[in-house]
Every structure is written in structure tokens, then in C-alpha cells.
Amino acid sequence: MCGIVAYLGEREAQPILLEGLFRLEYRGYDSSGMAIINGKGLQSLKKKGRIQFLEEALQSAPLPGKIGISHTRWATHGGPSDENAHPHRDQSGKLALVHNGVIENYHSLRTRFLAQGHTFISETDTEVLAHLVGEHYQQIPSSDLNRLENALKAALKEVNGTYGVAVIHEDHPNLFVGARRGSPLVLAIGEKEHFLTSDVSAIISHTQKVVYLNDYDVVSVQNGQFSISSLTKPHAGYEITEVDLADAKAEMGAFPHFMLKEIFEQPQSILNAFRGRLDTEEYAAKLGGLNMTPQELLEIHRIKILGCGTALHSAMVGEYLIESLAQIPVETDFASEFRYRNCPMDRRTLVFVVSQSGETADTLAALREARRKGFRALGICNRVGSTIARESDGGVYMHAGPEIGVAATKSFTSQVMIFTLLALNLGRMRFLSASQGKEIIQAIEKIPSQVEQILKLSDSIKLIADKYKNYRSMLFLGRQYQKAVAMEGALKMKEISYIHAEAYPSAELKHGVIALIDEETPTVFLCPKDSVYEKNMSNLQEVKARKGKVIAIATEGDLEIAKFADDVIYVPATLEPLMPLLTVIPLQLLSYHTAVLLGRDVDKPRNLAKSVTVE
Ligand code: G6P
């Protein structure tokens, strides 16, 4: 959510910053801007709308210079406009700042500055922060060699909220400073050049050497050297990490959208999630990153899984998987609820937080809350080196490769696969027999080719999407494992097509939602051949009896369902606990094609951002 790129080196900054912004566009895309220092002083350009508009503006008014900061915005305070776009300047106009996060006490600071005669050109909290840094800068004697860094530190001590910031000042053409609290920030070290960015993908084509900054870190880059200090205490030291290109580089290739590319990557990304992790002798799973001994794993009484959006839906599949295969009680919760709840927890509860980005603010806060209370908390993340990955007690990486489409797709199936491995492992330590373990492993191994088979239905799913695209509301129903899949399908439909969609457990239909059913409200029915198939079929009849149209997701060979459903999409057969890995694929394709046919911006749906780093 909001992307920052800063550069200082021997090359022209503008093309480097622009390329970085394009790579970060998934983080926010309502406006963007850039500030550069050159012989004429501090120059900036800001544009409402996509980064492409900034690029066009820079073609007619380029910003030469070898130091600069830039930003792509997802609005919090103040709507999208040229004025509200970052960078923002201080009262002197000589200092420019970009910010990701929220300054909660900006209003009182702004009132104070207004009383002092300051003028503001935007409605943002960020501009207030720029004025605050500028005010401290004025108060620090010019003899202080770290004047800008100290001004930033003094300012940050006065603010409540979250930030990743980068600051430059006209009087220091060889210096940028930055800091983080709650919003990600990475220092990247190249040959005679340095970068500061919200996400390594912005700078990966220039260098792979990075330092992931921690909360309260303050970084200063000057004359080819960098230093990292802490806002609060003596700095504990930093580590230079080599980023794996495969973890950070994302190209769309021949696909028209990242979302479609990522849907089609699933045979590989699912394979990556279980590759090397299947124990075909013990019929269990090897998950060394959990950092737990078999004894510790045996002592778990309960499991709590926390996440947001799609990650929470995968957690809900995980709940059914672990309860059914390992007989350990599992609870899932919205990370945003858990962080403020005072829920009683058994001391032997193991906490999992699930996050593709590893940066979602609510999920990170939930992780910190769980750990603060003394619980062991493990992460299931995709982004290597992300804050959640670094702060958790251990965990499992998805190895899905970068996910850029705002609507999560491959991360869902990778997370479900990881929960399958976890459930298998915990189950084999308890009641699951070797032959049951073997059956699960054999089914897991078939999943990538089965997903491949479903992907071949993309064109026929497009025809179904065309038939239903103009309905204003849809229902998604499923039972047991398919309940969470229905929720994920409805989320996808809402996110990218803007069609209203609601998901319910099928049997819950008759307790209210059935009132919505008529010829104008189609239902997507998840009805594979599983333990509740017959029950589900009765629920399907209830919809048909009220003239509701039905798109069924069914198991290959089920000819019966075709007699009742208006359209059927078949998936191959697998074990019931693994079925979500297959049934979700047609739902991803259905929402994708619906959105494209409606002319929506699939990779950048309105109002959303990929990585939500504010509360
Ligand atoms: C945003 C995205 C969703 C995603 C959720 C959680 O809302 O739009 O697609 O599921 O964040 O993201 P995470 O990175 O924590 O999995």
C-alpha cells in the first residue's frame, strides 16, 4: 500500500525511479510523483492517476539529477489529486518527503502549524510530517553533520502512527534519509549507488544486495556510504541479504494480465509448495522451518490461524484440514479482530499468521500481539525477508514467486497446500495411519496435473462468464471444505468485477439468504462428489425451485448434476480435503473472465491495493 523508491548514485535518477514505480504500481495507483535535486535545486512533479500519466508529464518536463525520491499512492487522508500526491514539501520548500503509512496525530500537528502561519497545499497527513521534519531541521544548527537525519528522528518522536519515509533536502544534494515503523522499507546497495524502497521488486534489476530495515530503524545514505541507527535505542546491527531473483522479479510475459498469468502458474506454484517436503517413507511432511521438535508439536492443544482476505479463506480450509486429519481444535480469526480482542487462549495454543506479502498491517499486528502474550507464532508467507517472515518464530515459505495481481490467486492454493502438509504432519503424529498418509501424499502429487487439466477449460469458462456478466448480484454456496472456497470465489468476483457476491454454507441458505433468490440472482454451487454431496444436491434443488440459475462446480463423471444446473464446470476427482485446490480454479477463471468482459482493470481494481500496510 503506497510504494516508495529513492535513489542516490552516479546515474540519472528519473528513469530508475520511474521503472521502480511501475514495478510497485500494484501497491497503490491513484497518483504518483517524484522529486529530484539538480543544479536548479529541488524539483518535483506529481500526477493524479496511473504512473503512466507521470511518465507522460516527465517526457515534456524531465527531471534531471542523480538523487531523487518517488512515490505511488493509495489514498488514506485526502482523495486522489495532483496536490495530494507525494512528495510533499516542508514550509521552506527545500525539503521533500514521501511516506507510506498513516500519521494519526496529524490533525493536532496541522492545527499547530496553521497557528504558526504555515500553509498547506494538500489535505494529507504526509504534508504535515514534511513540515514537522522541516521545523526540526530549522532548529538544528547547520554545524550538525547529521542535521537532516536528526531532524527526521526528532520529528518521528512526535508522531503516532505508521511510516516508511524517505526524505531529501535541497541543501544536501548527496544525501537521503529514511525510516520505518510499521511500513516496509528496504535499503538496497549497488555499485556506487543506493536505493530505498518499499519492496525489493522495484530495484531488483539494479542490485540484489539489501538490508531489510526493522521498525524504528533510521537510514542515512551520504556520499556513497550508508549508516543505520535506531530511533529508540543503540542499534543492534544489520544484515546484508542477497535477494533471490526468482522471489522478486515479475514479468507478465505473453499474458494480458498478471492475474491470468498467476492463475496459470498454479501447477508450478502448487508443486513448489510441496516440492522436497513430502516424506514418502514415513508418509508425512517435512517442514523444518517450523523450528519445533516432534515433542513440541505433540504438545499442541489448539491452533489459532489469523489472516486477512484470501489468506483468511485459506486459513479456513486449513481449519477443516487440521481438525479432520489431526483432530486438533482450530480457530480462525480476522487478524484485524484478533489484535484488539481479549480472547482467552490455552497456553498450549500454536498461532499461525498467513500472509502472501508478509506485510499486511493487521496481520503483522496480530503476530506481534500473539508473541507479546507469549505464544509461539509461526508465519506462512510468500515474500522472503518480509516483516512477518522475519518476526515470526518460524514458519513455512510458499515459494510461489511474486504475486502482482491485486486479486490473490496462486497464493491461495499455495497456502492451502501448506495447510495440507501441516495437517498431514500433525495427523501422522496422532491418529492418521501410514496408509492414510500414503493416500494423501499420492493425491497431493497428482494435484499439479489436475490443475493443468482445469486450466484447459478457460475458454469454456469465458463463455459462461459472458452469459452471467450482466447480473448485478451473485451467490456462492458450498459446504464443509467448500464453504471457504465459496467465500474465496465471492471475494474474487467482488474484487475485480464489482458484481455484488455473497457466500454462505449451502445449508444456511434457508435461514435468510434464500430470500435473495430469483431469476436475477444466479448461484455458483460448489458441489463436488464429497461426503455432503447428497445434502448439497438438496440445497441446489431449493435454489432451482425458486427459479434461481445455477452454475455448478462438480466432479468429472457426475452426470446427475447436469440435469439440474444451468451450467456445469467439471473438475477431476481427488480426496475431499484436497478438493479446494481444484474447485477454486474455475472460480478464479470465472471472476477473471467476467471482469475482463466488463472492461474492468483486472490487475488494479478500484479502491484496492495488493499489500495493505495501513490499519
Ligand atoms: C489485500 C489484497 C487481498 C489479500 C489481502 C491479504 O486485501 O487485496 O488480495 O488477500 O490483502 O494480503 P496478504 O499479503 O496478507 O496475504
XYZ file of C-alpha atoms and ligand atoms in Angstrom:
631
model
C 0.000 0.000 0.000
C 1.822 3.053 -1.360
C 5.209 2.438 -2.882
C 8.427 4.322 -2.262
C 11.568 4.393 -4.386
C 14.566 6.606 -3.630
C 17.868 6.744 -5.490
C 21.297 8.270 -4.910
C 24.225 7.405 -7.132
C 26.085 8.262 -10.289
C 23.293 7.607 -12.771
C 20.293 9.690 -13.750
C 17.650 9.094 -11.115
C 14.488 9.679 -13.152
C 14.435 6.501 -15.275
C 15.427 4.371 -12.280
C 12.694 5.856 -10.101
C 10.105 5.555 -12.845
C 10.919 1.921 -13.536
C 10.738 1.244 -9.790
C 7.349 2.949 -9.526
C 5.958 0.851 -12.371
C 7.079 -2.257 -10.517
C 5.413 -1.026 -7.336
C 2.200 0.079 -9.026
C 0.389 -2.907 -7.519
C 0.827 -1.272 -4.106
C -1.274 1.769 -4.987
C -2.180 3.504 -8.168
C -4.279 6.592 -7.633
C -1.479 9.141 -8.087
C 2.286 9.323 -8.212
C 5.136 11.787 -8.048
C 8.855 12.376 -7.989
C 11.286 14.939 -6.560
C 14.857 15.306 -7.723
C 17.712 17.608 -6.735
C 19.803 19.127 -9.513
C 21.649 22.374 -10.279
C 18.337 24.241 -10.151
C 17.518 22.999 -6.657
C 14.670 20.726 -5.657
C 12.265 19.996 -8.499
C 9.176 17.847 -8.378
C 6.307 16.600 -10.491
C 3.112 14.938 -9.286
C 0.191 13.493 -11.201
C -3.197 12.136 -10.331
C -3.953 8.732 -11.851
C -1.749 5.940 -13.101
C 2.051 6.169 -13.213
C 1.766 6.328 -16.973
C 0.460 9.920 -16.550
C 3.554 10.832 -14.548
C 5.701 9.244 -17.239
C 3.959 11.306 -19.920
C 4.381 14.502 -17.900
C 8.080 13.741 -17.399
C 8.527 13.402 -21.148
C 7.676 17.057 -21.609
C 9.262 18.251 -18.343
C 12.095 15.870 -17.438
C 13.746 15.975 -14.031
C 17.500 15.605 -14.462
C 19.582 14.768 -11.399
C 21.277 11.918 -9.600
C 19.304 11.913 -6.389
C 15.572 11.623 -6.028
C 12.569 10.204 -4.215
C 9.330 8.937 -5.723
C 6.002 7.511 -4.662
C 2.908 5.715 -5.923
C -0.107 6.385 -3.741
C -3.118 4.587 -2.294
C -5.123 7.377 -0.712
C -5.772 7.446 3.021
C -6.080 11.135 4.001
C -7.328 13.223 1.081
C -8.630 11.885 -2.224
C -6.509 11.243 -5.297
C -5.313 14.548 -6.824
C -2.120 16.212 -8.070
C -1.918 18.166 -4.795
C -2.347 15.146 -2.538
C 0.190 13.077 -4.464
C 3.627 12.705 -2.852
C 6.349 14.000 -2.499
C 5.312 16.748 -0.108
C 7.451 19.682 0.903
C 8.056 21.496 4.156
C 7.300 25.170 4.739
C 10.676 26.242 3.296
C 10.002 24.266 0.124
C 13.532 22.891 0.262
C 12.734 19.540 1.872
C 10.724 16.801 0.128
C 9.314 13.666 1.708
C 7.462 10.540 0.574
C 5.533 8.436 3.043
C 3.750 5.114 3.305
C 1.562 4.754 6.399
C -0.695 6.952 8.496
C 0.235 9.793 10.865
C -2.554 9.504 13.404
C -1.911 12.786 15.245
C -1.564 14.818 12.048
C -4.617 16.913 12.809
C -3.252 18.445 16.013
C 0.141 18.991 14.379
C -1.510 20.661 11.419
C -3.529 22.948 13.700
C -0.309 23.913 15.482
C 1.436 24.722 12.205
C -1.521 26.678 10.856
C -1.420 28.825 14.014
C 2.260 29.456 13.255
C 1.356 30.677 9.787
C 2.325 27.578 7.781
C 0.487 26.989 4.528
C -0.543 23.578 3.261
C -1.342 22.711 -0.307
C -2.772 19.230 0.334
C -5.143 17.501 2.719
C -2.642 14.801 3.588
C -1.111 13.688 6.853
C 2.186 13.377 4.965
C 2.495 17.074 4.240
C 2.190 17.703 7.972
C 5.056 15.284 8.566
C 7.177 17.132 5.979
C 6.510 20.393 7.827
C 7.424 18.754 11.114
C 10.749 17.457 9.797
C 11.387 20.878 8.252
C 10.656 22.633 11.539
C 13.139 20.452 13.417
C 15.672 20.956 10.637
C 15.448 24.735 11.149
C 16.036 24.298 14.871
C 19.197 22.182 14.484
C 22.425 24.162 13.973
C 23.908 23.895 10.488
C 27.167 22.712 12.093
C 25.468 19.369 12.880
C 26.833 16.943 10.313
C 23.706 14.784 10.671
C 21.263 17.650 10.603
C 18.646 16.091 8.286
C 18.833 12.683 9.967
C 18.494 14.259 13.399
C 15.596 16.403 12.214
C 13.828 13.295 10.952
C 14.456 11.480 14.234
C 13.164 14.397 16.288
C 10.052 14.634 14.121
C 9.295 10.930 14.278
C 9.451 11.051 18.060
C 6.489 13.435 17.925
C 4.253 11.336 15.687
C 1.861 8.490 16.408
C 1.130 6.070 13.636
C 2.986 4.160 10.993
C 5.512 5.181 8.438
C 8.039 4.232 5.833
C 9.574 7.542 4.769
C 12.299 8.897 2.526
C 13.482 12.499 2.720
C 15.784 14.725 0.662
C 16.809 18.350 1.117
C 17.982 20.845 -1.467
C 20.969 21.862 0.660
C 22.214 18.254 0.775
C 22.421 17.040 -2.824
C 24.360 13.943 -1.756
C 22.108 12.670 0.994
C 18.847 10.885 1.554
C 17.454 9.696 4.863
C 14.660 7.257 5.616
C 12.962 5.480 8.483
C 10.326 2.869 9.137
C 7.745 1.920 11.687
C 5.040 -0.472 10.594
C 5.501 0.064 6.844
C 8.157 -1.891 4.977
C 11.374 -0.273 3.812
C 14.438 -1.847 2.270
C 17.864 -0.315 1.676
C 19.480 -1.691 -1.474
C 23.182 -1.398 -2.103
C 24.526 -1.217 -5.641
C 27.845 -0.240 -7.233
C 28.372 3.355 -6.123
C 24.623 3.754 -5.702
C 21.939 3.181 -3.102
C 18.189 2.743 -3.201
C 15.449 2.841 -0.632
C 12.228 1.065 -1.482
C 9.063 -0.448 -0.070
C 9.667 -3.668 -1.959
C 12.792 -5.177 -3.489
C 10.971 -5.873 -6.747
C 11.378 -2.144 -7.549
C 15.160 -2.282 -7.676
C 15.948 -5.925 -8.369
C 17.228 -5.183 -11.879
C 19.973 -2.993 -10.340
C 21.164 -4.932 -7.318
C 20.321 -7.932 -5.193
C 22.153 -6.776 -2.056
C 19.682 -5.451 0.501
C 19.183 -4.625 4.150
C 15.611 -5.174 5.361
C 15.047 -2.351 7.800
C 13.330 -3.035 11.094
C 10.862 -0.848 12.932
C 12.475 2.302 14.346
C 15.488 1.950 12.030
C 16.711 5.218 10.557
C 18.918 5.033 7.492
C 21.144 7.698 6.056
C 22.936 7.465 2.711
C 25.575 10.088 2.039
C 28.461 10.310 -0.414
C 28.367 6.610 -1.241
C 28.174 5.400 2.379
C 25.214 4.311 4.420
C 24.574 4.143 8.141
C 21.692 2.648 10.076
C 20.755 3.784 13.546
C 17.764 3.336 15.789
C 15.190 5.886 16.812
C 14.860 4.433 20.263
C 17.987 2.616 21.405
C 21.536 1.696 20.356
C 21.265 -0.137 17.052
C 21.518 -3.910 17.235
C 23.321 -4.203 13.877
C 22.075 -5.108 10.452
C 22.467 -7.914 7.988
C 23.106 -7.570 4.254
C 20.983 -10.140 2.436
C 21.245 -11.393 -1.135
C 17.769 -11.431 -2.695
C 16.834 -14.403 -4.830
C 15.850 -13.062 -8.260
C 13.103 -15.659 -8.590
C 11.477 -14.336 -5.425
C 11.302 -10.784 -6.636
C 11.183 -10.476 -10.415
C 7.785 -10.498 -12.034
C 7.168 -10.146 -15.750
C 3.799 -10.541 -17.404
C 5.187 -12.360 -20.442
C 2.595 -13.187 -23.088
C -0.353 -12.931 -20.691
C -2.678 -9.910 -20.907
C -2.820 -9.597 -17.112
C -0.743 -10.649 -14.129
C -3.842 -12.241 -12.636
C -4.269 -14.615 -15.573
C -0.555 -15.392 -15.579
C -0.701 -16.186 -11.881
C -3.783 -18.387 -12.301
C -1.922 -20.322 -14.984
C 1.206 -20.583 -12.836
C -0.614 -22.695 -10.266
C 0.502 -26.136 -11.423
C 4.051 -24.909 -10.775
C 3.402 -22.818 -7.667
C 1.488 -25.656 -6.003
C 4.344 -28.004 -6.851
C 6.796 -25.504 -5.337
C 4.768 -25.521 -2.125
C 5.201 -29.275 -1.610
C 8.419 -29.978 -3.517
C 11.001 -31.533 -1.201
C 8.527 -31.535 1.663
C 6.884 -34.926 1.181
C 8.261 -37.742 3.267
C 7.471 -40.787 1.143
C 8.932 -43.207 3.677
C 7.046 -42.040 6.739
C 4.092 -40.757 4.683
C 4.333 -37.411 6.427
C 5.629 -33.950 5.599
C 8.974 -32.319 6.289
C 8.561 -28.738 7.485
C 11.893 -27.837 9.039
C 11.142 -24.095 9.129
C 8.603 -24.609 11.904
C 11.569 -24.717 14.294
C 9.669 -27.145 16.538
C 10.681 -30.537 17.839
C 8.297 -33.506 17.402
C 7.714 -33.303 21.171
C 6.682 -29.662 20.940
C 4.394 -30.447 18.002
C 2.768 -33.206 20.016
C 2.078 -30.901 22.910
C -0.095 -28.532 20.893
C -3.620 -28.354 22.288
C -5.129 -25.812 19.972
C -4.251 -23.847 16.862
C -5.260 -20.303 16.015
C -4.892 -19.095 12.422
C -5.027 -15.396 11.585
C -5.028 -13.526 8.297
C -6.933 -11.113 6.062
C -8.807 -11.508 2.785
C -7.777 -14.505 0.736
C -5.239 -15.548 3.356
C -8.062 -15.922 5.874
C -10.011 -18.073 3.415
C -7.069 -20.415 3.028
C -6.865 -20.482 6.821
C -10.500 -21.622 6.894
C -9.637 -24.538 4.645
C -6.687 -25.156 6.970
C -9.070 -25.280 9.928
C -11.055 -28.133 8.378
C -7.889 -29.905 7.242
C -6.152 -29.851 10.615
C -9.275 -30.665 12.616
C -10.171 -33.557 10.400
C -6.721 -35.057 9.782
C -5.043 -34.251 13.103
C -8.010 -33.811 15.457
C -6.578 -30.611 16.928
C -9.156 -27.875 17.590
C -8.527 -24.940 15.278
C -9.957 -21.447 15.300
C -9.562 -18.872 12.568
C -9.998 -15.152 13.016
C -9.638 -11.926 11.107
C -6.233 -10.569 12.063
C -7.836 -7.150 12.439
C -10.261 -8.520 15.058
C -7.776 -10.662 16.938
C -5.376 -7.782 17.516
C -7.928 -5.924 19.658
C -9.797 -8.878 21.135
C -9.107 -10.154 24.551
C -9.837 -13.769 23.733
C -8.822 -16.384 26.289
C -6.176 -18.696 24.912
C -4.950 -22.045 26.138
C -1.229 -21.806 26.950
C -0.578 -24.667 24.559
C -2.046 -22.809 21.593
C 0.095 -22.516 18.495
C -0.585 -19.416 16.399
C -0.209 -19.216 12.637
C -0.374 -15.974 10.708
C -0.918 -16.277 6.968
C 0.115 -13.537 4.571
C 1.270 -13.626 0.981
C 3.058 -10.287 1.259
C 4.185 -10.750 4.831
C 3.490 -7.037 5.294
C -0.268 -6.717 5.887
C -0.536 -4.291 8.801
C -3.335 -6.088 10.638
C -1.702 -9.495 10.263
C 1.623 -8.138 11.455
C -0.081 -6.539 14.454
C -1.848 -9.833 15.241
C 1.502 -11.644 15.102
C 3.042 -9.123 17.466
C 0.073 -9.322 19.842
C 0.271 -13.127 19.958
C 4.016 -13.067 20.575
C 3.697 -10.303 23.156
C 1.326 -12.580 25.064
C 3.978 -15.271 24.987
C 2.513 -17.556 22.329
C 4.657 -19.229 19.732
C 3.576 -17.697 16.430
C 4.552 -19.069 13.038
C 4.223 -17.424 9.645
C 3.032 -18.757 6.306
C 4.381 -16.182 3.861
C 5.382 -15.849 0.259
C 7.703 -12.840 0.338
C 11.084 -13.935 1.603
C 12.506 -11.459 4.103
C 9.129 -9.765 4.683
C 8.438 -8.336 8.123
C 6.126 -11.183 9.161
C 8.630 -13.772 7.933
C 11.348 -12.095 9.953
C 9.377 -11.536 13.123
C 7.680 -14.902 13.460
C 9.140 -17.782 15.478
C 9.393 -19.914 12.369
C 7.147 -20.892 9.539
C 6.754 -22.128 6.019
C 7.512 -20.235 2.848
C 5.146 -20.692 -0.094
C 7.787 -20.300 -2.842
C 5.015 -19.186 -5.189
C 7.083 -16.440 -6.842
C 5.891 -12.827 -6.942
C 2.127 -12.313 -6.967
C 1.371 -8.963 -8.559
C -2.336 -9.151 -9.476
C -4.222 -7.449 -6.669
C -6.687 -10.333 -6.518
C -4.787 -13.179 -4.865
C -4.909 -16.465 -6.765
C -1.816 -18.634 -6.629
C -1.117 -17.619 -3.044
C -4.457 -19.192 -2.035
C -3.594 -22.589 -3.485
C -0.055 -22.458 -2.097
C -1.375 -21.661 1.366
C -3.931 -24.472 1.157
C -1.176 -26.860 0.086
C 0.936 -25.813 3.069
C -2.002 -26.397 5.414
C -2.426 -29.814 3.822
C 1.200 -30.634 4.627
C 0.809 -29.336 8.156
C -2.358 -31.334 8.724
C -0.698 -34.428 7.299
C 2.273 -33.993 9.586
C 0.274 -33.286 12.712
C -2.112 -36.078 11.788
C 0.643 -38.646 11.315
C 1.937 -37.798 14.791
C -1.508 -38.613 16.161
C -4.222 -40.735 14.616
C -3.551 -40.830 10.906
C -2.324 -44.235 9.764
C 0.556 -44.763 7.346
C -1.873 -45.948 4.670
C -3.999 -42.815 5.081
C -0.818 -40.726 4.902
C 0.207 -42.554 1.756
C -3.169 -41.947 0.161
C -2.894 -38.214 0.880
C 0.629 -37.999 -0.497
C -0.405 -39.766 -3.683
C -3.316 -37.365 -4.084
C -1.046 -34.348 -3.456
C 1.333 -35.467 -6.175
C -1.487 -35.520 -8.723
C -2.751 -32.018 -7.967
C -0.474 -30.022 -10.341
C -1.520 -32.038 -13.400
C -5.165 -31.908 -12.327
C -4.943 -28.112 -12.075
C -3.370 -28.109 -15.532
C -6.390 -30.013 -16.795
C -8.837 -27.480 -15.282
C -6.932 -24.574 -16.810
C -7.734 -26.012 -20.239
C -11.363 -25.085 -19.530
C -10.541 -21.377 -19.517
C -12.256 -20.692 -22.876
C -15.425 -22.531 -21.954
C -15.497 -20.751 -18.575
C -15.239 -17.484 -20.522
C -18.456 -18.407 -22.362
C -20.177 -18.978 -19.024
C -18.820 -15.640 -17.765
C -20.270 -13.955 -20.831
C -23.686 -15.424 -20.067
C -23.763 -14.180 -16.470
C -21.686 -10.999 -16.603
C -24.618 -8.585 -16.538
C -26.239 -9.865 -13.361
C -25.886 -7.426 -10.507
C -25.695 -9.920 -7.697
C -24.489 -13.499 -7.269
C -24.436 -16.128 -4.534
C -21.662 -18.608 -3.864
C -22.618 -21.691 -1.855
C -20.647 -24.665 -0.598
C -20.425 -26.950 2.424
C -17.605 -28.193 4.632
C -14.294 -27.705 2.794
C -16.163 -25.906 0.033
C -17.567 -23.239 2.345
C -14.246 -21.378 2.366
C -13.884 -21.896 -1.380
C -17.308 -20.276 -1.864
C -16.088 -17.321 0.220
C -12.964 -17.038 -1.862
C -14.963 -17.241 -5.111
C -17.305 -14.467 -3.958
C -14.361 -12.311 -2.884
C -12.721 -12.701 -6.301
C -15.970 -11.784 -8.071
C -16.460 -8.658 -5.931
C -12.854 -7.511 -6.065
C -12.356 -7.427 -9.794
C -15.777 -7.390 -11.477
C -17.580 -5.221 -8.855
C -20.576 -7.566 -9.031
C -22.095 -7.964 -5.602
C -21.432 -11.505 -4.393
C -22.246 -13.242 -1.129
C -21.025 -16.579 0.124
C -22.742 -18.919 2.550
C -22.579 -22.514 3.663
C -25.217 -24.098 1.370
C -27.460 -25.284 4.194
C -27.519 -21.824 5.747
C -29.395 -20.698 2.633
C -32.775 -21.345 4.119
C -32.065 -19.147 7.138
C -32.223 -15.908 5.238
C -30.252 -15.698 2.055
C -32.861 -17.726 0.156
C -34.925 -14.534 0.146
C -32.495 -13.143 -2.416
C -33.014 -15.935 -4.921
C -34.919 -15.194 -8.084
C -34.238 -15.302 -11.823
C -31.940 -12.315 -11.485
C -29.600 -13.770 -8.875
C -27.505 -16.680 -10.130
C -25.803 -19.063 -7.714
C -22.397 -20.645 -8.055
C -22.789 -24.005 -6.349
C -19.702 -25.871 -5.161
C -20.958 -29.389 -5.339
C -18.127 -31.897 -5.840
C -18.639 -35.586 -5.014
C -17.775 -35.446 -1.337
C -19.260 -36.542 1.969
C -22.007 -33.912 1.787
C -22.823 -34.305 -1.894
C -26.397 -35.530 -1.367
C -27.124 -32.776 1.145
C -25.693 -30.205 -1.202
C -27.847 -31.504 -4.039
C -30.942 -30.895 -1.903
C -29.802 -27.325 -1.315
C -29.284 -26.962 -5.038
C -32.866 -28.087 -5.614
C -34.030 -25.405 -3.195
C -32.418 -22.805 -5.426
C -33.844 -24.294 -8.619
C -37.318 -24.460 -7.082
C -37.162 -20.662 -6.768
C -36.137 -20.166 -10.397
C -32.533 -19.381 -9.451
C -29.950 -20.070 -12.129
C -27.142 -22.397 -11.069
C -23.543 -22.709 -12.188
C -22.303 -25.919 -10.578
C -18.710 -26.859 -9.897
C -18.859 -30.635 -9.933
C -16.713 -33.747 -10.124
C -15.991 -35.226 -13.537
C -18.404 -38.003 -14.386
C -21.257 -36.535 -12.335
C -23.966 -36.554 -14.993
C -26.750 -36.249 -12.471
C -25.930 -32.652 -11.610
C -26.160 -31.585 -15.247
C -29.896 -32.342 -15.102
C -30.434 -29.565 -12.577
C -27.713 -26.970 -13.054
C -27.850 -24.439 -15.880
C -24.112 -24.734 -16.397
C -21.590 -27.200 -15.021
C -17.831 -26.870 -14.753
C -16.182 -30.204 -14.057
C -13.006 -30.745 -12.050
C -11.143 -34.042 -11.653
C -11.742 -36.229 -8.619
C -9.448 -36.095 -5.611
C -9.677 -36.676 -1.868
C -12.203 -34.441 -0.154
C -9.610 -32.475 1.891
C -7.675 -31.636 -1.285
C -10.698 -30.668 -3.340
C -10.420 -26.886 -2.569
C -7.174 -26.859 -4.547
C -9.185 -27.821 -7.630
C -12.605 -26.221 -7.152
C -11.145 -22.759 -6.586
C -9.542 -22.684 -10.052
C -12.805 -22.374 -12.071
C -13.931 -19.637 -9.670
C -10.732 -17.663 -10.277
C -11.223 -18.024 -14.030
C -14.920 -17.152 -13.828
C -14.236 -13.897 -11.989
C -11.280 -13.093 -14.246
C -13.246 -13.524 -17.477
C -16.298 -11.721 -16.074
C -14.136 -8.743 -15.120
C -12.363 -8.629 -18.485
C -15.672 -8.878 -20.375
C -16.993 -5.982 -18.281
C -13.922 -3.934 -19.167
C -12.590 -3.794 -15.609
C -8.949 -3.138 -14.794
C -8.278 -6.654 -13.580
C -4.814 -6.190 -12.086
C -5.633 -2.865 -10.460
C -9.254 -2.946 -9.332
C -10.681 0.261 -7.946
C -10.054 1.159 -4.306
C -7.899 -1.903 -3.602
C -4.191 -2.397 -3.079
C -2.154 -5.554 -3.058
C -0.339 -5.045 0.162
C -2.363 -3.282 2.833
C 0.189 -1.729 5.134
C -2.216 0.555 6.967
C -4.787 -0.449 9.571
C -5.410 -7.268 0.311
C -5.465 -7.934 -1.038
C -6.027 -9.340 -0.904
C -5.213 -10.124 0.120
C -5.161 -9.415 1.462
C -4.194 -10.073 2.432
O -6.694 -7.002 0.743
O -6.245 -7.172 -1.941
O -5.958 -9.978 -2.156
O -5.784 -11.380 0.279
O -4.710 -8.076 1.272
O -2.896 -9.961 1.918
P -1.674 -10.809 2.429
O -0.493 -10.239 1.705
O -1.586 -10.588 3.903
O -1.930 -12.224 2.089
